[in-house]
Amino acid sequence: MKHLITLIFFIFSFAGISQTLKDSVKVIYTNYYELLKTKEKLDTLKIKVDNFEELMTSNNKIIKELSKAELFNLEQQLKQRRKKIINTTEFVFAANASLNAIKQLDATSDYMTQISSLNNPDNTDLGFSLSDEISSLVEQKIIKGNNKINGVKNSKFLLFVDNIIKSPVVQTLSSAVPVVSSIKSVVDLVMGNALEGKDISIDDVVELKKSLKVYLDHYEGLAKAQIEFDQNLNNLDIRKEALILLLTQYTVERANTLNPSIRIDSNTQVSLTEFINTNYTETKVQHLVDEIISANPENFNLHLTNNKLLYPNYALNQAKFIRDEIEGLAKEYSSILSNYQYNLEKVLRNSKTIGDPIKIDSKISDLKSKLEEVKKSFADNLNLFKLNTTFKTLSEY
């Protein structure tokens, strides 16, 4: 609980997070804690046992007085309790696997690689090479067949231009921005030369800037789409980490009820997957439950009041909340990918005037195909069918 409160404080005090994001994370925690308010307090369910032998004697007396129908009912209740305790491990396993799939959404897939390659100045997938186009424009608008520009050989001048385009000085967060920076650097170079001599006029610079605008628009469009995509993913990452923390808390609580010595040390870096594999597998939980029951197999009433075999009603509501949040998070990831594709297509279609329309349509089609592969792989790893199946099994009475 201490770590949960710490994370909540961090989320709402972090200045860089948008109001929308803070509101969405707030909704998660508000809903979750409203759910917990309705639960029966675990302490009120626990039996305070000072004398175990006395309790055993009392239970045995009660059992002798019960009818066969009442005994059958208690036996069925215990079977159902055992089933829920054991089935919870499968739900936790499936939920953790789904969250791991979300964590591992591969940004280095073929889809992302192809998008990244569009920012390479030498890339010709769209029917033009930025480095070639700019060199050609500089020759047409600035050099105009002259051997020298303000005393500098035109070959040397073009070499500078080529170097600026292929090796921009400014590196920023977006893979497209360095290209935008390099285009602007070429303009700065030309303007600097215009000020130092008479070979380049202001009109020449204006014409060059007009000709370069379509390329600036293209690469800035790619940059904007990339930045929006990264920001949306970062926002979901915060929700994802919050959900992982909730699932961890849920898992530890259920494991700790059965075995009070089980905890996650806050000083260690144990992942939820490691904790599950070490402490909360179906086999281990079933062994612990059956070990407790087998010690006195006919004393159903005793087991139903055993602290270690408690299964509060709110645990099922917690599981539903976690399942619903995982489904919602997965849908948002898919929506972000689709929106990214839409923005990219818009940029590429607007750039048909500077590239080859046929190649651009082919690239759009290729990106769509790659995106579908990403989504299919994501859905396979997410395996919401398994998550929903385990929750359905857990919910059965």
Tab-separated table of C-alpha atoms in Angstrom:
chain	number	residue	atom	x	y	z
A	1	MET	CA	0.000	0.000	0.000
A	2	LYS	CA	2.878	2.342	0.770
A	3	HIS	CA	4.226	1.924	-2.767
A	4	LEU	CA	0.766	2.481	-4.238
A	5	ILE	CA	0.371	5.777	-2.394
A	6	THR	CA	3.889	6.802	-3.458
A	7	LEU	CA	3.070	6.141	-7.115
A	8	ILE	CA	-0.185	8.087	-6.892
A	9	PHE	CA	1.658	11.050	-5.362
A	10	PHE	CA	4.292	10.832	-8.098
A	11	ILE	CA	1.681	10.719	-10.847
A	12	PHE	CA	-0.189	13.805	-9.677
A	13	SER	CA	2.860	15.854	-8.723
A	14	PHE	CA	4.804	15.287	-11.939
A	15	ALA	CA	4.600	18.582	-13.794
A	16	GLY	CA	5.147	17.189	-17.267
A	17	ILE	CA	1.992	15.084	-17.345
A	18	SER	CA	-1.038	16.508	-19.139
A	19	GLN	CA	-4.301	17.192	-17.313
A	20	THR	CA	-6.059	14.601	-19.473
A	21	LEU	CA	-3.563	11.937	-18.446
A	22	LYS	CA	-3.803	12.848	-14.772
A	23	ASP	CA	-7.582	12.638	-15.013
A	24	SER	CA	-7.484	9.219	-16.694
A	25	VAL	CA	-5.122	7.778	-14.077
A	26	LYS	CA	-7.194	9.385	-11.333
A	27	VAL	CA	-10.263	7.590	-12.672
A	28	ILE	CA	-8.470	4.234	-12.376
A	29	TYR	CA	-7.586	4.777	-8.736
A	30	THR	CA	-10.918	6.389	-7.843
A	31	ASN	CA	-12.816	3.432	-9.292
A	32	TYR	CA	-10.473	0.940	-7.672
A	33	TYR	CA	-10.729	2.440	-4.205
A	34	GLU	CA	-14.483	2.928	-4.463
A	35	LEU	CA	-14.595	-0.792	-5.162
A	36	LEU	CA	-12.466	-1.514	-2.095
A	37	LYS	CA	-14.722	0.598	0.129
A	38	THR	CA	-17.530	-1.916	-0.409
A	39	LYS	CA	-15.451	-4.913	0.609
A	40	GLU	CA	-15.819	-6.720	3.894
A	41	LYS	CA	-12.835	-5.915	6.057
A	42	LEU	CA	-10.476	-8.841	6.235
A	43	ASP	CA	-9.943	-8.257	9.936
A	44	THR	CA	-13.654	-8.729	10.649
A	45	LEU	CA	-13.593	-12.085	8.845
A	46	LYS	CA	-10.587	-13.444	10.698
A	47	ILE	CA	-11.173	-15.756	13.613
A	48	LYS	CA	-9.150	-14.914	16.662
A	49	VAL	CA	-7.844	-18.292	17.811
A	50	ASP	CA	-6.219	-18.446	21.221
A	51	ASN	CA	-6.807	-22.128	21.827
A	52	PHE	CA	-6.745	-24.307	18.731
A	53	GLU	CA	-7.798	-27.467	20.598
A	54	GLU	CA	-10.790	-25.654	22.020
A	55	LEU	CA	-11.815	-24.534	18.551
A	56	MET	CA	-11.447	-28.073	17.204
A	57	THR	CA	-13.638	-29.468	20.000
A	58	SER	CA	-16.259	-26.804	19.364
A	59	ASN	CA	-16.301	-27.481	15.629
A	60	ASN	CA	-16.552	-31.226	16.102
A	61	LYS	CA	-19.531	-30.711	18.390
A	62	ILE	CA	-21.209	-28.477	15.821
A	63	ILE	CA	-20.588	-31.025	13.052
A	64	LYS	CA	-22.273	-33.831	15.049
A	65	GLU	CA	-25.361	-31.663	15.404
A	66	LEU	CA	-25.567	-30.836	11.675
A	67	SER	CA	-27.945	-32.654	9.348
A	68	LYS	CA	-26.747	-34.473	6.239
A	69	ALA	CA	-28.139	-31.671	4.057
A	70	GLU	CA	-26.276	-29.057	6.057
A	71	LEU	CA	-23.065	-31.080	5.878
A	72	PHE	CA	-23.474	-31.437	2.126
A	73	ASN	CA	-23.935	-27.688	1.813
A	74	LEU	CA	-20.777	-27.006	3.833
A	75	GLU	CA	-18.854	-29.519	1.739
A	76	GLN	CA	-19.999	-27.828	-1.449
A	77	GLN	CA	-19.033	-24.432	-0.060
A	78	LEU	CA	-15.561	-25.692	0.750
A	79	LYS	CA	-15.168	-27.209	-2.704
A	80	GLN	CA	-16.199	-23.901	-4.243
A	81	ARG	CA	-13.817	-21.994	-1.965
A	82	ARG	CA	-10.951	-24.332	-2.908
A	83	LYS	CA	-11.764	-23.925	-6.580
A	84	LYS	CA	-11.731	-20.120	-6.377
A	85	ILE	CA	-8.454	-19.968	-4.484
A	86	ILE	CA	-6.763	-22.231	-7.033
A	87	ASN	CA	-8.399	-20.661	-10.114
A	88	THR	CA	-7.238	-17.210	-9.039
A	89	THR	CA	-3.673	-18.291	-9.835
A	90	GLU	CA	-4.643	-18.923	-13.453
A	91	PHE	CA	-6.360	-15.551	-13.697
A	92	VAL	CA	-3.301	-13.789	-12.261
A	93	PHE	CA	-1.024	-15.695	-14.650
A	94	ALA	CA	-3.147	-14.689	-17.666
A	95	ALA	CA	-3.453	-11.058	-16.521
A	96	ASN	CA	0.291	-10.800	-15.994
A	97	ALA	CA	0.959	-12.349	-19.419
A	98	SER	CA	-1.375	-9.804	-21.046
A	99	LEU	CA	0.347	-6.919	-19.279
A	100	ASN	CA	3.734	-8.278	-20.322
A	101	ALA	CA	2.528	-8.281	-23.939
A	102	ILE	CA	1.601	-4.613	-23.573
A	103	LYS	CA	4.999	-3.855	-22.034
A	104	GLN	CA	6.781	-5.628	-24.858
A	105	LEU	CA	4.971	-3.944	-27.745
A	106	ASP	CA	7.951	-3.929	-30.065
A	107	ALA	CA	8.838	-0.461	-31.346
A	108	THR	CA	11.624	-1.983	-33.480
A	109	SER	CA	9.199	-3.966	-35.631
A	110	ASP	CA	9.304	-3.863	-39.421
A	111	TYR	CA	6.513	-1.296	-39.298
A	112	MET	CA	8.508	1.167	-37.181
A	113	THR	CA	11.708	0.460	-39.105
A	114	GLN	CA	10.066	1.363	-42.401
A	115	ILE	CA	8.718	4.606	-40.966
A	116	SER	CA	12.123	5.496	-39.555
A	117	SER	CA	13.755	4.884	-42.936
A	118	LEU	CA	11.580	7.611	-44.482
A	119	ASN	CA	13.628	10.158	-42.525
A	120	ASN	CA	16.877	9.103	-44.167
A	121	PRO	CA	17.938	11.905	-46.584
A	122	ASP	CA	19.106	9.283	-49.112
A	123	ASN	CA	15.895	7.229	-48.936
A	124	THR	CA	14.102	6.964	-52.305
A	125	ASP	CA	11.044	4.901	-51.249
A	126	LEU	CA	8.733	7.817	-52.074
A	127	GLY	CA	10.343	8.581	-55.417
A	128	PHE	CA	12.770	11.286	-54.281
A	129	SER	CA	15.983	11.661	-52.297
A	130	LEU	CA	16.142	14.723	-50.057
A	131	SER	CA	19.904	15.100	-50.443
A	132	ASP	CA	19.617	14.965	-54.261
A	133	GLU	CA	16.619	17.310	-54.331
A	134	ILE	CA	18.283	19.975	-52.200
A	135	SER	CA	21.550	19.795	-54.140
A	136	SER	CA	19.559	20.190	-57.353
A	137	LEU	CA	17.606	23.176	-55.987
A	138	VAL	CA	20.789	24.879	-54.754
A	139	GLU	CA	22.331	24.435	-58.194
A	140	GLN	CA	19.221	25.839	-59.910
A	141	LYS	CA	18.391	28.709	-57.553
A	142	ILE	CA	21.802	29.696	-56.174
A	143	ILE	CA	24.761	28.489	-58.257
A	144	LYS	CA	23.057	28.993	-61.639
A	145	GLY	CA	25.983	27.572	-63.635
A	146	ASN	CA	28.650	29.691	-61.923
A	147	ASN	CA	32.011	28.082	-61.127
A	148	LYS	CA	32.298	29.906	-57.805
A	149	ILE	CA	30.064	31.439	-55.137
A	150	ASN	CA	31.744	34.396	-53.427
A	151	GLY	CA	35.123	32.895	-54.214
A	152	VAL	CA	34.184	29.376	-53.134
A	153	LYS	CA	34.129	26.643	-55.792
A	154	ASN	CA	30.641	25.415	-56.491
A	155	SER	CA	31.742	21.782	-55.903
A	156	LYS	CA	32.983	22.709	-52.440
A	157	PHE	CA	29.806	24.646	-51.708
A	158	LEU	CA	27.664	21.665	-52.755
A	159	LEU	CA	29.852	19.389	-50.620
A	160	PHE	CA	29.022	21.553	-47.599
A	161	VAL	CA	25.315	21.349	-48.448
A	162	ASP	CA	25.468	17.561	-48.803
A	163	ASN	CA	27.312	17.223	-45.500
A	164	ILE	CA	24.736	19.357	-43.683
A	165	ILE	CA	21.866	17.289	-45.051
A	166	LYS	CA	23.386	13.900	-44.236
A	167	SER	CA	24.981	14.865	-40.908
A	168	PRO	CA	22.801	17.455	-39.143
A	169	VAL	CA	24.403	19.098	-36.137
A	170	VAL	CA	21.234	19.244	-34.046
A	171	GLN	CA	19.913	15.921	-32.716
A	172	THR	CA	16.458	15.977	-31.101
A	173	LEU	CA	13.895	13.546	-29.763
A	174	SER	CA	12.134	12.929	-33.055
A	175	SER	CA	13.932	11.014	-35.778
A	176	ALA	CA	12.497	13.441	-38.339
A	177	VAL	CA	13.579	16.692	-36.697
A	178	PRO	CA	17.290	16.385	-37.575
A	179	VAL	CA	16.256	16.350	-41.236
A	180	VAL	CA	14.184	19.498	-40.726
A	181	SER	CA	17.142	21.072	-38.943
A	182	SER	CA	19.460	20.191	-41.807
A	183	ILE	CA	17.164	21.838	-44.376
A	184	LYS	CA	17.100	25.009	-42.313
A	185	SER	CA	20.886	24.832	-41.942
A	186	VAL	CA	21.254	24.836	-45.731
A	187	VAL	CA	19.143	27.996	-45.879
A	188	ASP	CA	21.337	29.554	-43.172
A	189	LEU	CA	24.454	28.644	-45.173
A	190	VAL	CA	23.076	30.272	-48.315
A	191	MET	CA	21.935	33.359	-46.419
A	192	GLY	CA	25.365	33.684	-44.820
A	193	ASN	CA	26.982	33.636	-48.237
A	194	ALA	CA	24.432	36.124	-49.562
A	195	LEU	CA	25.480	38.577	-46.867
A	196	GLU	CA	29.204	38.111	-47.562
A	197	GLY	CA	29.181	38.745	-51.305
A	198	LYS	CA	27.254	39.778	-54.401
A	199	ASP	CA	26.938	36.381	-56.088
A	200	ILE	CA	23.736	35.492	-54.196
A	201	SER	CA	20.804	37.909	-54.093
A	202	ILE	CA	17.945	38.116	-51.604
A	203	ASP	CA	15.604	37.023	-54.373
A	204	ASP	CA	17.703	33.880	-54.854
A	205	VAL	CA	17.367	33.056	-51.148
A	206	VAL	CA	13.595	33.697	-51.230
A	207	GLU	CA	13.193	31.362	-54.227
A	208	LEU	CA	15.229	28.666	-52.527
A	209	LYS	CA	13.150	28.916	-49.350
A	210	LYS	CA	9.919	28.678	-51.376
A	211	SER	CA	11.198	25.576	-53.165
A	212	LEU	CA	12.290	23.950	-49.893
A	213	LYS	CA	8.984	24.605	-48.101
A	214	VAL	CA	7.308	21.489	-49.488
A	215	TYR	CA	10.167	19.377	-48.116
A	216	LEU	CA	9.991	21.130	-44.748
A	217	ASP	CA	6.242	20.454	-44.621
A	218	HIS	CA	6.822	16.796	-45.466
A	219	TYR	CA	9.447	16.108	-42.809
A	220	GLU	CA	7.789	18.285	-40.186
A	221	GLY	CA	4.600	16.300	-40.832
A	222	LEU	CA	6.482	13.064	-40.203
A	223	ALA	CA	8.015	14.582	-37.065
A	224	LYS	CA	4.645	15.734	-35.727
A	225	ALA	CA	3.109	12.292	-36.271
A	226	GLN	CA	6.070	10.646	-34.514
A	227	ILE	CA	5.998	13.037	-31.545
A	228	GLU	CA	2.237	12.575	-31.071
A	229	PHE	CA	2.680	8.803	-31.270
A	230	ASP	CA	5.504	8.816	-28.692
A	231	GLN	CA	3.557	11.080	-26.320
A	232	ASN	CA	0.469	8.869	-26.506
A	233	LEU	CA	2.559	5.772	-25.792
A	234	ASN	CA	4.260	7.511	-22.865
A	235	ASN	CA	0.876	8.443	-21.425
A	236	LEU	CA	-0.310	4.851	-21.633
A	237	ASP	CA	2.952	3.665	-20.085
A	238	ILE	CA	1.998	5.474	-16.878
A	239	ARG	CA	-1.425	3.820	-16.830
A	240	LYS	CA	0.206	0.491	-17.598
A	241	GLU	CA	2.646	0.803	-14.674
A	242	ALA	CA	-0.228	1.766	-12.372
A	243	LEU	CA	-2.149	-1.320	-13.472
A	244	ILE	CA	0.889	-3.549	-12.945
A	245	LEU	CA	1.095	-2.201	-9.403
A	246	LEU	CA	-2.589	-2.988	-8.803
A	247	LEU	CA	-2.193	-6.535	-10.124
A	248	THR	CA	0.906	-6.994	-7.973
A	249	GLN	CA	-0.956	-5.811	-4.884
A	250	TYR	CA	-3.858	-8.130	-5.698
A	251	THR	CA	-1.571	-11.127	-6.238
A	252	VAL	CA	0.449	-10.566	-3.057
A	253	GLU	CA	-2.755	-10.144	-1.048
A	254	ARG	CA	-4.171	-13.440	-2.276
A	255	ALA	CA	-0.861	-15.270	-1.789
A	256	ASN	CA	-0.373	-13.726	1.637
A	257	THR	CA	-3.818	-14.875	2.816
A	258	LEU	CA	-2.910	-18.484	2.108
A	259	ASN	CA	0.655	-18.127	3.342
A	260	PRO	CA	1.153	-15.085	5.654
A	261	SER	CA	4.939	-15.318	5.348
A	262	ILE	CA	4.819	-14.438	1.638
A	263	ARG	CA	5.611	-10.824	0.798
A	264	ILE	CA	7.519	-8.746	-1.757
A	265	ASP	CA	10.467	-7.007	-0.143
A	266	SER	CA	10.386	-3.351	-1.185
A	267	ASN	CA	14.193	-3.315	-1.255
A	268	THR	CA	14.399	-6.009	-3.924
A	269	GLN	CA	13.702	-5.722	-7.643
A	270	VAL	CA	11.497	-8.795	-7.870
A	271	SER	CA	9.132	-8.583	-10.842
A	272	LEU	CA	5.544	-9.786	-10.675
A	273	THR	CA	6.434	-12.625	-13.057
A	274	GLU	CA	9.212	-13.764	-10.712
A	275	PHE	CA	6.900	-13.545	-7.706
A	276	ILE	CA	4.229	-15.628	-9.455
A	277	ASN	CA	6.732	-18.267	-10.583
A	278	THR	CA	8.198	-18.507	-7.087
A	279	ASN	CA	5.130	-18.222	-4.869
A	280	TYR	CA	1.864	-18.296	-6.741
A	281	THR	CA	1.682	-21.057	-9.335
A	282	GLU	CA	-1.412	-23.264	-9.576
A	283	THR	CA	0.566	-26.298	-8.416
A	284	LYS	CA	1.952	-24.594	-5.307
A	285	VAL	CA	-1.352	-23.053	-4.271
A	286	GLN	CA	-3.236	-26.305	-4.805
A	287	HIS	CA	-0.662	-28.153	-2.701
A	288	LEU	CA	-0.996	-25.650	0.174
A	289	VAL	CA	-4.807	-25.722	0.082
A	290	ASP	CA	-5.014	-29.508	-0.061
A	291	GLU	CA	-2.433	-29.825	2.703
A	292	ILE	CA	-4.629	-27.718	5.003
A	293	ILE	CA	-7.846	-29.570	4.111
A	294	SER	CA	-6.311	-33.051	4.275
A	295	ALA	CA	-5.287	-32.485	7.900
A	296	ASN	CA	-8.997	-32.735	8.819
A	297	PRO	CA	-10.915	-33.590	5.637
A	298	GLU	CA	-14.398	-33.940	7.156
A	299	ASN	CA	-14.371	-30.765	9.228
A	300	PHE	CA	-15.834	-28.463	6.572
A	301	ASN	CA	-16.931	-25.796	9.029
A	302	LEU	CA	-13.414	-25.492	10.415
A	303	HIS	CA	-11.907	-24.984	6.947
A	304	LEU	CA	-14.553	-22.462	5.931
A	305	THR	CA	-13.571	-20.332	8.923
A	306	ASN	CA	-9.824	-20.864	8.504
A	307	ASN	CA	-8.044	-17.540	7.943
A	308	LYS	CA	-5.764	-19.104	5.325
A	309	LEU	CA	-8.696	-20.325	3.230
A	310	LEU	CA	-10.639	-17.082	3.255
A	311	TYR	CA	-11.780	-15.770	-0.126
A	312	PRO	CA	-13.553	-12.408	0.310
A	313	ASN	CA	-16.234	-11.381	-2.189
A	314	TYR	CA	-14.377	-8.212	-3.114
A	315	ALA	CA	-11.495	-10.292	-4.547
A	316	LEU	CA	-13.709	-11.193	-7.510
A	317	ASN	CA	-14.600	-7.528	-8.030
A	318	GLN	CA	-10.899	-6.668	-7.968
A	319	ALA	CA	-10.234	-9.318	-10.610
A	320	LYS	CA	-13.000	-7.916	-12.833
A	321	PHE	CA	-11.617	-4.398	-12.446
A	322	ILE	CA	-8.126	-5.553	-13.468
A	323	ARG	CA	-9.500	-7.556	-16.423
A	324	ASP	CA	-11.537	-4.566	-17.647
A	325	GLU	CA	-8.557	-2.192	-17.354
A	326	ILE	CA	-6.284	-4.539	-19.318
A	327	GLU	CA	-8.878	-4.758	-22.100
A	328	GLY	CA	-9.264	-0.978	-22.117
A	329	LEU	CA	-5.517	-0.416	-22.205
A	330	ALA	CA	-5.107	-2.866	-25.087
A	331	LYS	CA	-7.825	-1.088	-27.101
A	332	GLU	CA	-6.099	2.256	-26.548
A	333	TYR	CA	-2.759	0.864	-27.757
A	334	SER	CA	-4.455	-0.404	-30.897
A	335	SER	CA	-6.175	2.955	-31.380
A	336	ILE	CA	-2.875	4.837	-31.014
A	337	LEU	CA	-1.269	2.655	-33.696
A	338	SER	CA	-4.218	3.216	-36.047
A	339	ASN	CA	-4.118	6.964	-35.455
A	340	TYR	CA	-0.372	6.992	-36.162
A	341	GLN	CA	-0.985	5.186	-39.453
A	342	TYR	CA	-3.729	7.693	-40.346
A	343	ASN	CA	-1.419	10.667	-39.690
A	344	LEU	CA	1.384	9.100	-41.718
A	345	GLU	CA	-0.907	8.435	-44.659
A	346	LYS	CA	-2.089	12.038	-44.568
A	347	VAL	CA	1.519	13.313	-44.722
A	348	LEU	CA	2.472	10.923	-47.510
A	349	ARG	CA	-0.567	11.752	-49.657
A	350	ASN	CA	0.167	15.469	-49.308
A	351	SER	CA	3.702	14.792	-50.559
A	352	LYS	CA	2.717	13.318	-53.916
A	353	THR	CA	3.709	16.594	-55.564
A	354	ILE	CA	7.374	16.052	-54.642
A	355	GLY	CA	7.528	12.287	-54.952
A	356	ASP	CA	6.300	9.463	-57.133
A	357	PRO	CA	2.520	8.968	-56.506
A	358	ILE	CA	2.761	5.282	-57.415
A	359	LYS	CA	5.650	4.688	-54.997
A	360	ILE	CA	3.873	6.667	-52.283
A	361	ASP	CA	0.685	4.607	-52.667
A	362	SER	CA	2.809	1.460	-52.569
A	363	LYS	CA	4.503	2.638	-49.361
A	364	ILE	CA	1.123	3.414	-47.754
A	365	SER	CA	-0.119	-0.044	-48.683
A	366	ASP	CA	3.062	-1.630	-47.329
A	367	LEU	CA	2.784	0.271	-44.028
A	368	LYS	CA	-0.843	-0.818	-43.666
A	369	SER	CA	0.202	-4.418	-44.142
A	370	LYS	CA	3.028	-4.103	-41.607
A	371	LEU	CA	0.676	-2.452	-39.108
A	372	GLU	CA	-1.763	-5.344	-39.406
A	373	GLU	CA	1.118	-7.720	-38.656
A	374	VAL	CA	2.021	-5.672	-35.570
A	375	LYS	CA	-1.595	-5.702	-34.378
A	376	LYS	CA	-1.975	-9.440	-34.990
A	377	SER	CA	1.229	-10.222	-33.096
A	378	PHE	CA	0.124	-7.914	-30.288
A	379	ALA	CA	-3.303	-9.597	-30.077
A	380	ASP	CA	-1.725	-13.067	-30.071
A	381	ASN	CA	0.645	-12.182	-27.230
A	382	LEU	CA	-2.038	-10.276	-25.341
A	383	ASN	CA	-4.343	-13.327	-25.510
A	384	LEU	CA	-7.477	-11.654	-24.150
A	385	PHE	CA	-9.365	-14.883	-24.844
A	386	LYS	CA	-7.267	-16.625	-22.195
A	387	LEU	CA	-7.701	-13.724	-19.769
A	388	ASN	CA	-11.495	-13.713	-20.223
A	389	THR	CA	-11.707	-17.495	-20.002
A	390	THR	CA	-9.830	-17.591	-16.702
A	391	PHE	CA	-11.985	-14.792	-15.326
A	392	LYS	CA	-15.151	-16.575	-16.410
A	393	THR	CA	-13.965	-19.754	-14.684
A	394	LEU	CA	-13.117	-17.757	-11.572
A	395	SER	CA	-16.589	-16.167	-11.566
A	396	GLU	CA	-18.500	-19.456	-11.749
A	397	TYR	CA	-20.363	-20.624	-8.658
